[in-house]
XYZ file of C-alpha atoms in Angstrom:
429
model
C 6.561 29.584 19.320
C 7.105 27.117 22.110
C 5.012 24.408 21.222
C 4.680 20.706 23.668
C 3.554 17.647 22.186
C 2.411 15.451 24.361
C 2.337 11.721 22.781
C 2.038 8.264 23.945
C 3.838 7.470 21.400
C 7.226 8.598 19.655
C 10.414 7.038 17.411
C 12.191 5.095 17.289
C 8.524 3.366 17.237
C 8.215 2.315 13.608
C 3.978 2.675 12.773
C 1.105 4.126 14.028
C 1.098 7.564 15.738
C 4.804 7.599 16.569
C 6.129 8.658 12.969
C 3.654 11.315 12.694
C 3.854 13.437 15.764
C 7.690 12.595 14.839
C 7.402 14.323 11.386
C 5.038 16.960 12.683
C 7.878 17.765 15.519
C 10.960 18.043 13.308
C 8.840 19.757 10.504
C 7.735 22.332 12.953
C 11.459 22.917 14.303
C 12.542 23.128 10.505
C 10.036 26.567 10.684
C 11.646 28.007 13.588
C 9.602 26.913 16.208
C 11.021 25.474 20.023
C 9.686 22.042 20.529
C 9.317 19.267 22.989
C 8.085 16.067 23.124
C 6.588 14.346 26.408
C 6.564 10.148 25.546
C 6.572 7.295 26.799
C 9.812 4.699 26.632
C 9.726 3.212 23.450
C 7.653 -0.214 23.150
C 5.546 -0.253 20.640
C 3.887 -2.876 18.459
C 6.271 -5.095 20.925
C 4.194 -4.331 23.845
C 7.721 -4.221 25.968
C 10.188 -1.203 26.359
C 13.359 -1.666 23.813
C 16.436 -2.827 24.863
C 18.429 0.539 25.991
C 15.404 1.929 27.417
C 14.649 -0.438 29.924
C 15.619 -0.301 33.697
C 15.068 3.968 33.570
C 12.318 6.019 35.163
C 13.443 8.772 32.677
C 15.452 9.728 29.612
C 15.701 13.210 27.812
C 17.163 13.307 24.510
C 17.886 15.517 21.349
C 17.100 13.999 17.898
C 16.687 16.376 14.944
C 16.038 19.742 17.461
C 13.642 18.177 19.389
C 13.747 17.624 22.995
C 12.553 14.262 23.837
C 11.448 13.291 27.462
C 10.755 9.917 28.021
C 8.685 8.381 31.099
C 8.364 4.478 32.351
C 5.248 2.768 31.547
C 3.928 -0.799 32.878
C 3.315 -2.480 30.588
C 2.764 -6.206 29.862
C 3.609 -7.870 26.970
C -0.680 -9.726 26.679
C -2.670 -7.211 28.270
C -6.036 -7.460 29.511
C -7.892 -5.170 30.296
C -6.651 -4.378 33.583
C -3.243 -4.225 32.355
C -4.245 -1.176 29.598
C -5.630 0.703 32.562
C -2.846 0.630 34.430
C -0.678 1.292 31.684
C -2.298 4.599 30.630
C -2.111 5.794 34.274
C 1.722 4.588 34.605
C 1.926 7.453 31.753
C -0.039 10.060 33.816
C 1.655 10.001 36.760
C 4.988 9.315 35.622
C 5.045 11.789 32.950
C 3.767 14.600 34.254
C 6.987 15.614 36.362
C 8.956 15.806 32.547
C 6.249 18.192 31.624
C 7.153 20.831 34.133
C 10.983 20.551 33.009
C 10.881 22.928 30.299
C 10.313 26.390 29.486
C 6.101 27.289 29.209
C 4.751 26.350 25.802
C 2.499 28.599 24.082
C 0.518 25.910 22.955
C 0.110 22.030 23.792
C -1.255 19.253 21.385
C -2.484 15.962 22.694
C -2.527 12.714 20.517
C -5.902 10.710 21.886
C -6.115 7.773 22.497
C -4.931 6.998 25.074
C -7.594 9.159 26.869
C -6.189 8.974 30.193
C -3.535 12.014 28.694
C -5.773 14.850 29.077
C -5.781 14.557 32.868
C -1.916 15.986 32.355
C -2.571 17.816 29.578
C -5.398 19.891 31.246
C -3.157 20.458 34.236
C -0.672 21.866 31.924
C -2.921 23.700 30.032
C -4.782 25.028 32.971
C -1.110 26.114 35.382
C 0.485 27.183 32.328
C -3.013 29.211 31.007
C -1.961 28.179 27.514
C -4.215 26.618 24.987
C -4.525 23.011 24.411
C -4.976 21.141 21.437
C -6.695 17.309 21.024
C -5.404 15.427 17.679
C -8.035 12.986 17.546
C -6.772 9.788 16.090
C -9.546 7.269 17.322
C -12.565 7.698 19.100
C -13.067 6.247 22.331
C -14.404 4.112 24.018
C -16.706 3.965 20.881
C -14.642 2.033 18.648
C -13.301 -0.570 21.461
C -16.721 -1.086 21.956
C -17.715 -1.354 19.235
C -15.345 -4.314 17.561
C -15.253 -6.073 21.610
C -12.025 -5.036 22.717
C -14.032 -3.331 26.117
C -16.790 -5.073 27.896
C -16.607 -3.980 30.742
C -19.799 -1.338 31.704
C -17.559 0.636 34.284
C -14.732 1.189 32.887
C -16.998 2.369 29.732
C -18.578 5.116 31.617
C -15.266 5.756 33.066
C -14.103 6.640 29.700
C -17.073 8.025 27.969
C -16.728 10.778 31.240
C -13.472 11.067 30.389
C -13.838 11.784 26.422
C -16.382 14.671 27.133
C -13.541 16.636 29.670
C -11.054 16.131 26.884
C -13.737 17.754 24.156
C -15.155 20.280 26.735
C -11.589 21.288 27.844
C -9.506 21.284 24.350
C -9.759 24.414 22.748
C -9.841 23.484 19.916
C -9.605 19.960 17.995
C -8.086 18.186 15.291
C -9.493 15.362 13.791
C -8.245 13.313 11.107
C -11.440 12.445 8.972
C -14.967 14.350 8.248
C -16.185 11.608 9.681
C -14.817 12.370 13.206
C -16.528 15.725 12.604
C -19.904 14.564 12.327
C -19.342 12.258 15.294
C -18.229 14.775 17.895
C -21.036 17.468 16.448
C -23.629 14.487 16.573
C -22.299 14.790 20.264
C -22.753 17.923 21.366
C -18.941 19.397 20.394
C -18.812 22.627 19.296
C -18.202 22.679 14.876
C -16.135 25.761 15.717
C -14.108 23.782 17.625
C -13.081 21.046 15.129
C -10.682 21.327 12.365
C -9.731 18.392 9.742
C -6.446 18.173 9.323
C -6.258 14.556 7.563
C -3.146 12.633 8.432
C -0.114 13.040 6.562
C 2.941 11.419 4.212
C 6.223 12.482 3.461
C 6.240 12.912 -0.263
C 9.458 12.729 -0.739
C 10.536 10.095 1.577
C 7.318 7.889 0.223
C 7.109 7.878 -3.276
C 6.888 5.889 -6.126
C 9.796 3.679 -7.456
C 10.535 1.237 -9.898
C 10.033 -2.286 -9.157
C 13.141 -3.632 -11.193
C 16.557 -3.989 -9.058
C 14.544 -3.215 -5.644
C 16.824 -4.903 -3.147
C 14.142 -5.936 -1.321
C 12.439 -8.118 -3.760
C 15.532 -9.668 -4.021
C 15.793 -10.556 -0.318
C 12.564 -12.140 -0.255
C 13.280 -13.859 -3.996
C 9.968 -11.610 -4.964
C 11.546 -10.632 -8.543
C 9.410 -12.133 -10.798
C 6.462 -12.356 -8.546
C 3.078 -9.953 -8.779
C 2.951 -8.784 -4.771
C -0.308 -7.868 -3.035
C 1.509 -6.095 0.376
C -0.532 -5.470 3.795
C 2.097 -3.972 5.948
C 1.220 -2.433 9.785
C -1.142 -3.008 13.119
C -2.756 -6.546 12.639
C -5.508 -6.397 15.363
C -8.947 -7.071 15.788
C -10.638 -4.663 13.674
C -8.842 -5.906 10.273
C -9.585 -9.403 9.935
C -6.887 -10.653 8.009
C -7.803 -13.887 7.645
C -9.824 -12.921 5.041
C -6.527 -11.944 3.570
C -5.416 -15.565 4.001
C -8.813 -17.027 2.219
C -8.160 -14.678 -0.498
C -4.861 -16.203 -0.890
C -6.561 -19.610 -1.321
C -8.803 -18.190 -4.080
C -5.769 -17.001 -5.785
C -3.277 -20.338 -5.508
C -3.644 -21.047 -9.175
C -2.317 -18.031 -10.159
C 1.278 -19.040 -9.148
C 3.120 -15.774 -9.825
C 0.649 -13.967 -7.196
C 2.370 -13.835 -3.955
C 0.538 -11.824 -0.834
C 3.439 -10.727 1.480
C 1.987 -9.752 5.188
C 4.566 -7.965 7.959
C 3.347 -7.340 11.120
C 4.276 -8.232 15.224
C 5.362 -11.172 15.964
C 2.359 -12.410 18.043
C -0.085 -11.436 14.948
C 2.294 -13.118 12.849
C 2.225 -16.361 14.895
C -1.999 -16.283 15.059
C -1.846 -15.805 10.910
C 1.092 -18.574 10.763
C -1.254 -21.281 12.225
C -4.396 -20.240 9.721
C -2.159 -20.625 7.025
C -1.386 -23.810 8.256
C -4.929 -24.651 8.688
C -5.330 -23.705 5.317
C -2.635 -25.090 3.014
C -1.903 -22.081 2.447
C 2.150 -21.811 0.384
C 1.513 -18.430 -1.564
C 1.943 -16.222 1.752
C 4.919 -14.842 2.832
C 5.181 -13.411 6.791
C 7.009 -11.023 7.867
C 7.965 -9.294 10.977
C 7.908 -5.028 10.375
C 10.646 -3.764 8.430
C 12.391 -1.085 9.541
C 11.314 2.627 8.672
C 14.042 3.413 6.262
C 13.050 0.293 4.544
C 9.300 1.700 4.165
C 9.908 3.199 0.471
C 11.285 -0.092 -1.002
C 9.181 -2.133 0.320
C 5.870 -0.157 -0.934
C 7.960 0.028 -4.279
C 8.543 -3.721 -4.117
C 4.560 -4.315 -4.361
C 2.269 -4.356 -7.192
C -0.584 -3.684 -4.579
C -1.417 -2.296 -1.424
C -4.394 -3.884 0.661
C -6.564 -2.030 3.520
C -8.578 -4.166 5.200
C -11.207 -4.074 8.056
C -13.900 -5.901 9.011
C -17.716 -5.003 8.767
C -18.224 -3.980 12.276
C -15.522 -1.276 12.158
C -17.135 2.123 13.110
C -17.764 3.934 10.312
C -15.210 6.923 11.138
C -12.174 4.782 11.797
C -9.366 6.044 8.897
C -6.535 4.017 8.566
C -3.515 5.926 8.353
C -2.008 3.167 5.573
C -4.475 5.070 2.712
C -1.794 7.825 2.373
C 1.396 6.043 2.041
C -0.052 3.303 -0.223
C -1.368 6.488 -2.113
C 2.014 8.053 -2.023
C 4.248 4.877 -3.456
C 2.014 5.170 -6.518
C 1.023 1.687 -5.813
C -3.060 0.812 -6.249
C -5.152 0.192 -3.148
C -7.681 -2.707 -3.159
C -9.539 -1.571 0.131
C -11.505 -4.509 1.820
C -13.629 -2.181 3.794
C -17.098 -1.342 4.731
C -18.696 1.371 1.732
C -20.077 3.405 4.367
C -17.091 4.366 6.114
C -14.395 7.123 6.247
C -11.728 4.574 4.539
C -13.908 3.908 1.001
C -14.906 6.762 0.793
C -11.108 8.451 1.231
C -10.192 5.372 -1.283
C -12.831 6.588 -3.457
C -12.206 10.215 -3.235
C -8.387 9.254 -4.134
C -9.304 7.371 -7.303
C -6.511 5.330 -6.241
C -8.092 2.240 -5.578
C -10.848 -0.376 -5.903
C -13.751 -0.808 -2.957
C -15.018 -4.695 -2.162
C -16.990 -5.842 0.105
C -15.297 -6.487 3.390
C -14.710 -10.320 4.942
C -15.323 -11.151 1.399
C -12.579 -13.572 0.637
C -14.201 -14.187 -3.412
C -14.881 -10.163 -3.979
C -10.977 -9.859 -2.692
C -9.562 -12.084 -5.091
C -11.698 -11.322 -7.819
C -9.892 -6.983 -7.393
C -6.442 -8.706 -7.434
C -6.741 -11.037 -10.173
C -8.620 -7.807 -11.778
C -5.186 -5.680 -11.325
C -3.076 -8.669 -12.100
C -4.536 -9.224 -15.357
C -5.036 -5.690 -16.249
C -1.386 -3.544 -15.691
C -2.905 -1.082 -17.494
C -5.660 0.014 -15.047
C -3.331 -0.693 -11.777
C -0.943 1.821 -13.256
C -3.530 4.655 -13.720
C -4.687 3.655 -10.097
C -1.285 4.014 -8.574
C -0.656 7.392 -10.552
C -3.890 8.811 -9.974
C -3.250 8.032 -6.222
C -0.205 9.880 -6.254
C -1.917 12.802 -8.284
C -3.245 12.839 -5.212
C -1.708 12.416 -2.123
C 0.542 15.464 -3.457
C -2.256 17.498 -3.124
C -3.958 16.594 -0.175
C -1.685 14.279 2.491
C 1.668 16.244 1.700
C 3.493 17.053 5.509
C 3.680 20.546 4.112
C 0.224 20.958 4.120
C -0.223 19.199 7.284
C 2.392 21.764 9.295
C 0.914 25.150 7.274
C -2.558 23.228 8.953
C -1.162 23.262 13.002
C 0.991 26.464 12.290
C -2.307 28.481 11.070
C -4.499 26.491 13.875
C -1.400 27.395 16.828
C -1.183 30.639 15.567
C -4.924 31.372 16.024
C -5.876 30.480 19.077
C -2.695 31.418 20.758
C -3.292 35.142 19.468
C -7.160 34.309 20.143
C -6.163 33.654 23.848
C -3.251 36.027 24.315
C -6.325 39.170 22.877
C -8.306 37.389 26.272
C -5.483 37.747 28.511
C -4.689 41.752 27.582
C -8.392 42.412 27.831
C -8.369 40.398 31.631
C -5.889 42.656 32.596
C -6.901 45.743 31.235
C -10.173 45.078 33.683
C -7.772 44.249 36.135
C -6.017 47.372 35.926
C -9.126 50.036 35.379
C -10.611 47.748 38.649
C -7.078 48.900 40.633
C -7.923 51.874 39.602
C -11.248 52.699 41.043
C -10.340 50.349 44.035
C -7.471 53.070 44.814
């Protein structure tokens, strides 16, 4: 099957979206299928286009049997809001021409946001008469509404007109929480159109190791140290001051050390509330590399998912399955109503407090600190089961089964088009 992904974002990118539709385009090559990637030029959490990228309209590359075609983007390094616009239709118009380089796909699958993709992807979709596919990571412009990231009433309706084309024109769509399903049924999408496909890990790249000669304590001199880790996207809707706060709670514990990575310019923002704060049991970090990932979640004692209480209820971070997959306990800082405690919950992997609760924070860490017994269960009951639910192998039997049917589904509508066609030549002769 010839199968296009079409992705904002892509590796070398190190979190987020990019190693997913990564790992969901080599896993599908691995099963025989042609694939190709339409991205942008690397620049992600940065917010600027790395080193050997910049300067070039457009790249194509191989990496692992995927064909990867790469398109400028403006973008600035603090965006407003102005600048995000203009950014997502940099990517329209500029990747669009890479699109049409390449053999017809049988199928395409859109990552969303940004939302200003479908405007290609329906083009391709509609030239090509092939089925598209929206993988729904975040819903907008709910949740930028929602925690004040957009403001601005026009560009709101722009994009609530925009998200009901991508539902009304996907055929079908993947969404990565329940709770995405009851949003896009509550508006009006189709439930025969939605399929949950939960985000995934690589098991066997993510898994759990022992703490004891893990080179990357020793870089950081974490050896004899109890770690509470928060590793990924430090924006808005996580709050992690309350991270810092908890810290205070937790300074007379001295072998409790909270180690944060992140971008540089979130790093720089936490850097002066620590200051604020007299803060000395934090340690900052900028991201680690990806092949550093399994260490690093091996290195901690704990990993933390935090949001704050305003976070719509179906946002699912996609942290919950690689914390779940080290083997490593979650203390989840989130809002009891959402889709993150409840997936926590569901897991039995982890322990629920109230979020922007520094106390009810500290209290769950000095909880797992002082009882090794019950953060071991956690972490192995997590693993139990991110095997059986957040495995890539499930994830690509998912999209292969989903591809499969609604490429046959469309190819029974095109032999039945032109058997009218050719019984209506018929009679017109």
């Amino acid at each position: 099957m010839e199968i296009l992904i079409y992705s904002y974002n892509y590796h070398p990118e190190p979190i987020g979206i990019a190693p997913l539709m990564t790992e969901l385009a080599e896993g599908l090559v691995k099963r025989g299928h042609q694939v190709r990637a339409i991205t942008a030029m690397p620049n992600y959490p940065q917010r600027q286009i790395y080193n050997e990228y910049q300067g070039k309209w457009y790249v194509t590359e191989q990496k692992n049997g995927v064909k990867i075609q790469r398109s400028y983007v403006r973008i600035k390094s603090k965006p407003n809001v102005l600048d995000r616009l203009l950014l997502e239709l940099s990517f329209v118009f500029t990747s669009l021409p890479q699109a049409f380089k390449g053999k017809r796909p049988d199928v395409i699958i859109l990552t969303v946001p940004p939302l200003f993709g479908i405007l290609p992807a329906a083009i391709l979709s509609c030239l090509y008469n092939c089925p598209l596919v929206l993988n729904v990571q975040d819903i907008l412009p709910e949740a930028a509404v929602r925690v004040g990231l957009l403001k601005n009433k026009w560009i709101i309706r722009t994009l609530a007109t925009l998200e009901k084309f991508a539902y009304r024109t996907a055929h079908s769509i993947s969404v990565i929480a329940d709770g995405f399903s009851e949003n896009l049924v509550n508006k009006g999408v189709p439930v025969n159109k939605i399929v949950c496909i939960p985000n995934w890990v690589n098991i066997n790249f993510i898994r759990p190791l022992p703490k004891h000669d893990n080179s990357w304590r020793a870089t950081h001199q974490l050896d004899d140290k109890f770690v509470v880790l928060y590793s990924g996207n430090i924006a808005l809707t996580q709050g992690l001051e309350t991270v810092i706060e908890a810290a205070v709670c937790l300074r007379h514990i001295k072998n409790i050390v909270f180690a944060i990575a992140g971008e540089a310019t979130a790093l720089q923002r936490l850097q002066e509330y620590c200051l604020l704060n007299g803060v000395d049991n934090i340690l900052l970090l900028p991201l680690q590399p990806r092949e550093k990932l399994p260490e690093m979640l091996a290195a901690s004692d704990v990993g933390l998912i935090v949001q704050k209480r305003n976070v719509i209820s179906f946002n699912m971070p996609s942290k919950i399955p690689l914390l779940l997959a080290s083997g490593r306990p979650i203390v989840g800082s989130v809002p009891t109503s959402g889709t993150a405690a409840r997936a926590i919950a569901l897991s039995g992997g982890g322990i629920i407090v109230e979020p922007e609760s520094p106390n009810a924070l500290a209290d769950a860490i000095e909880n797992l600190y002082s009882n090794p017994t019950l953060a071991t269960k956690l972490g192995q009951t997590g693993r139990q089961f991110a095997e059986a639910n957040y495995s890539l192998e499930q994830a690509l039997d998912r999209y292969e089964w989903l591809f499969s049917h609604i490429v046959s589904k469309q190819k029974s509508v095109r032999d039945i088009l032109a058997k009218l066609h050719s019984k209506k030549s018929v009679v017109d002769g």
